[in-house]
Amino acid sequence: MYIVPEAMIADLVSREASFEAVEQVFAAMAAKDAYNFPVVREAIGHEDALYGFKGGFDRVGGALGLKAGGYWPHNLEKRGLINHQSTVFLFDPDTGKVRAMVGGNLLTALRTAAASSVSIKHLARADAKVMGMVGAGHQATFQLRAALEQRSFEKVIGWNYHPEMLPNIEKVAN
């Protein structure tokens, strides 16, 4: 079994590779060759955390796996850690044997951004000039970078519950 720690992910997975993988899986899902399992998500009654599992199978890509993790809303203020924490487990679809345990925090951010940018590529008008962003937290910078790779937006309009966080996306937009 391979163990790939979070610290290695940035050197192994690019935004471009994430985009291509997500686009391929979306196509496989549309062709009924891949699917997600029902999500399990629960409040654990500790640290106000939510914890869960998201899994799926891609027959075409031969990928079987799940992400275990969740949201710990006090991590940043108490521990200096990001609030979302996750680990990805990959399995051999022929045997069920575990193939890998992979740090999932950056993978989650890249996958989420890739899913949005795939939708921009296939659904947004080619001449779109304005990008709207709701949220300016940790994930927003990933989302905006991915969006800007799909269209040449001239203007980004952002909103966040905590307006003092808007400079996070301003740095990416400029």
Short mmCIF file of C-alpha atoms in Angstrom, two decimals:
data_model
loop_
_atom_site.label_atom_id
_atom_site.label_comp_id
_atom_site.label_asym_id
_atom_site.label_seq_id
_atom_site.Cartn_x
_atom_site.Cartn_y
_atom_site.Cartn_z
CA MET A 1 0.00 0.00 0.00
CA TYR A 2 1.21 3.47 -0.87
CA ILE A 3 1.01 6.24 1.70
CA VAL A 4 1.20 9.73 0.23
CA PRO A 5 1.33 12.44 2.89
CA GLU A 6 -0.35 15.80 2.41
CA ALA A 7 3.03 17.52 2.15
CA MET A 8 3.77 15.68 -1.13
CA ILE A 9 0.51 16.41 -2.96
CA ALA A 10 1.46 19.85 -4.34
CA ASP A 11 4.47 18.30 -6.10
CA LEU A 12 2.41 15.44 -7.54
CA VAL A 13 -0.91 16.94 -8.67
CA SER A 14 -1.40 20.10 -10.73
CA ARG A 15 -4.52 22.17 -11.39
CA GLU A 16 -4.35 21.05 -15.01
CA ALA A 17 -4.24 17.36 -14.08
CA SER A 18 -7.12 17.88 -11.66
CA PHE A 19 -9.18 19.56 -14.37
CA GLU A 20 -8.53 16.73 -16.85
CA ALA A 21 -9.36 14.04 -14.27
CA VAL A 22 -12.60 15.71 -13.19
CA GLU A 23 -13.66 16.35 -16.79
CA GLN A 24 -13.04 12.67 -17.64
CA VAL A 25 -14.98 11.45 -14.61
CA PHE A 26 -17.90 13.77 -15.38
CA ALA A 27 -17.95 12.33 -18.92
CA ALA A 28 -17.84 8.79 -17.51
CA MET A 29 -20.70 9.65 -15.16
CA ALA A 30 -22.76 11.03 -18.05
CA ALA A 31 -22.15 7.75 -19.90
CA LYS A 32 -23.17 5.77 -16.76
CA ASP A 33 -19.64 4.35 -16.51
CA ALA A 34 -18.94 6.02 -13.17
CA TYR A 35 -21.05 6.92 -10.16
CA ASN A 36 -20.91 8.28 -6.63
CA PHE A 37 -22.10 6.34 -3.61
CA PRO A 38 -24.52 7.95 -1.15
CA VAL A 39 -22.73 10.45 1.07
CA VAL A 40 -22.55 9.82 4.81
CA ARG A 41 -22.15 13.01 6.87
CA GLU A 42 -22.76 13.38 10.58
CA ALA A 43 -22.18 15.81 13.43
CA ILE A 44 -19.88 13.93 15.79
CA GLY A 45 -20.76 15.86 18.94
CA HIS A 46 -17.17 17.00 19.50
CA GLU A 47 -15.48 20.29 18.50
CA ASP A 48 -18.64 21.17 16.51
CA ALA A 49 -17.21 18.93 13.79
CA LEU A 50 -18.98 17.30 10.87
CA TYR A 51 -17.47 14.05 9.62
CA GLY A 52 -18.31 11.88 6.67
CA PHE A 53 -17.49 9.67 3.73
CA LYS A 54 -17.81 10.26 -0.01
CA GLY A 55 -17.05 7.41 -2.35
CA GLY A 56 -17.41 6.32 -5.93
CA PHE A 57 -16.39 3.99 -8.72
CA ASP A 58 -15.18 4.75 -12.24
CA ARG A 59 -15.25 1.63 -14.45
CA VAL A 60 -13.46 3.38 -17.32
CA GLY A 61 -10.65 4.77 -15.17
CA GLY A 62 -10.52 1.71 -12.92
CA ALA A 63 -10.78 3.91 -9.85
CA LEU A 64 -12.53 2.87 -6.65
CA GLY A 65 -12.16 5.06 -3.61
CA LEU A 66 -13.50 7.18 -0.85
CA LYS A 67 -12.70 10.37 0.96
CA ALA A 68 -13.03 10.39 4.73
CA GLY A 69 -13.02 13.71 6.48
CA GLY A 70 -14.98 16.73 7.38
CA TYR A 71 -15.16 20.18 8.83
CA TRP A 72 -13.69 21.29 12.15
CA PRO A 73 -14.81 24.94 12.41
CA HIS A 74 -12.36 25.89 15.17
CA ASN A 75 -9.17 24.45 13.66
CA LEU A 76 -7.84 27.70 12.24
CA GLU A 77 -8.38 29.80 15.35
CA LYS A 78 -7.32 27.11 17.87
CA ARG A 79 -4.63 25.17 16.02
CA GLY A 80 -3.57 27.06 12.90
CA LEU A 81 -4.92 24.22 10.74
CA ILE A 82 -7.38 24.53 7.88
CA ASN A 83 -10.93 23.77 8.96
CA HIS A 84 -11.51 21.06 6.34
CA GLN A 85 -9.51 17.87 6.89
CA SER A 86 -9.63 14.75 4.74
CA THR A 87 -7.85 11.62 3.60
CA VAL A 88 -8.45 9.70 0.37
CA PHE A 89 -8.37 5.90 0.25
CA LEU A 90 -7.97 4.12 -3.09
CA PHE A 91 -8.81 0.45 -3.62
CA ASP A 92 -8.16 -2.19 -6.26
CA PRO A 93 -11.58 -2.58 -7.91
CA ASP A 94 -10.82 -6.21 -8.79
CA THR A 95 -9.89 -7.36 -5.28
CA GLY A 96 -11.03 -4.66 -2.86
CA LYS A 97 -7.50 -4.45 -1.48
CA VAL A 98 -6.33 -1.00 -0.34
CA ARG A 99 -3.91 0.53 -2.84
CA ALA A 100 -3.21 3.90 -1.27
CA MET A 101 -3.89 6.31 1.55
CA VAL A 102 -3.46 9.86 0.30
CA GLY A 103 -3.56 13.25 2.00
CA GLY A 104 -6.84 14.75 0.85
CA ASN A 105 -6.86 18.43 1.81
CA LEU A 106 -5.20 19.88 -1.30
CA LEU A 107 -6.82 17.19 -3.48
CA THR A 108 -10.23 18.31 -2.23
CA ALA A 109 -9.49 21.96 -2.97
CA LEU A 110 -8.21 21.13 -6.45
CA ARG A 111 -11.11 18.79 -7.23
CA THR A 112 -13.73 21.28 -6.08
CA ALA A 113 -12.15 24.04 -8.16
CA ALA A 114 -11.81 21.72 -11.15
CA ALA A 115 -15.50 20.80 -10.97
CA SER A 116 -16.40 24.49 -11.14
CA SER A 117 -14.02 25.19 -13.99
CA VAL A 118 -15.36 22.21 -15.97
CA SER A 119 -18.81 23.76 -15.67
CA ILE A 120 -17.43 27.11 -16.85
CA LYS A 121 -15.77 25.46 -19.85
CA HIS A 122 -18.91 23.64 -20.93
CA LEU A 123 -21.74 25.89 -19.75
CA ALA A 124 -20.58 29.51 -19.54
CA ARG A 125 -20.90 31.80 -22.51
CA ALA A 126 -17.64 32.05 -24.45
CA ASP A 127 -17.81 35.86 -24.25
CA ALA A 128 -18.46 36.01 -20.48
CA LYS A 129 -16.61 38.99 -19.00
CA VAL A 130 -17.79 39.11 -15.36
CA MET A 131 -17.16 36.45 -12.71
CA GLY A 132 -19.20 36.41 -9.51
CA MET A 133 -17.69 34.91 -6.36
CA VAL A 134 -19.69 34.14 -3.23
CA GLY A 135 -17.16 33.50 -0.50
CA ALA A 136 -13.57 34.59 -0.04
CA GLY A 137 -12.20 31.92 2.26
CA HIS A 138 -9.58 29.24 1.71
CA GLN A 139 -11.42 27.53 -1.17
CA ALA A 140 -12.23 30.75 -3.02
CA THR A 141 -8.67 31.29 -4.23
CA PHE A 142 -8.62 27.80 -5.76
CA GLN A 143 -12.01 28.42 -7.39
CA LEU A 144 -10.98 31.75 -8.90
CA ARG A 145 -7.63 30.50 -10.25
CA ALA A 146 -9.42 27.60 -11.96
CA ALA A 147 -12.13 29.89 -13.35
CA LEU A 148 -9.56 32.29 -14.79
CA GLU A 149 -7.98 29.39 -16.69
CA GLN A 150 -11.27 28.89 -18.58
CA ARG A 151 -12.30 32.44 -19.46
CA SER A 152 -10.69 35.88 -19.73
CA PHE A 153 -12.89 37.62 -17.20
CA GLU A 154 -12.46 41.39 -17.12
CA LYS A 155 -14.15 41.87 -13.78
CA VAL A 156 -14.58 39.78 -10.63
CA ILE A 157 -17.37 40.70 -8.23
CA GLY A 158 -16.96 39.17 -4.79
CA TRP A 159 -19.12 38.89 -1.70
CA ASN A 160 -18.23 37.39 1.65
CA TYR A 161 -20.01 37.33 5.01
CA HIS A 162 -16.76 38.69 6.46
CA PRO A 163 -15.83 41.50 4.00
CA GLU A 164 -12.33 41.75 5.46
CA MET A 165 -11.56 38.46 3.66
CA LEU A 166 -12.24 39.88 0.17
CA PRO A 167 -8.54 40.73 -0.37
CA ASN A 168 -7.97 36.94 -0.60
CA ILE A 169 -9.70 36.88 -3.98
CA GLU A 170 -8.50 40.34 -4.97
CA LYS A 171 -4.90 39.05 -4.92
CA VAL A 172 -5.83 36.29 -7.37
CA ALA A 173 -8.01 38.49 -9.58
CA ASN A 174 -5.26 41.06 -10.21
#
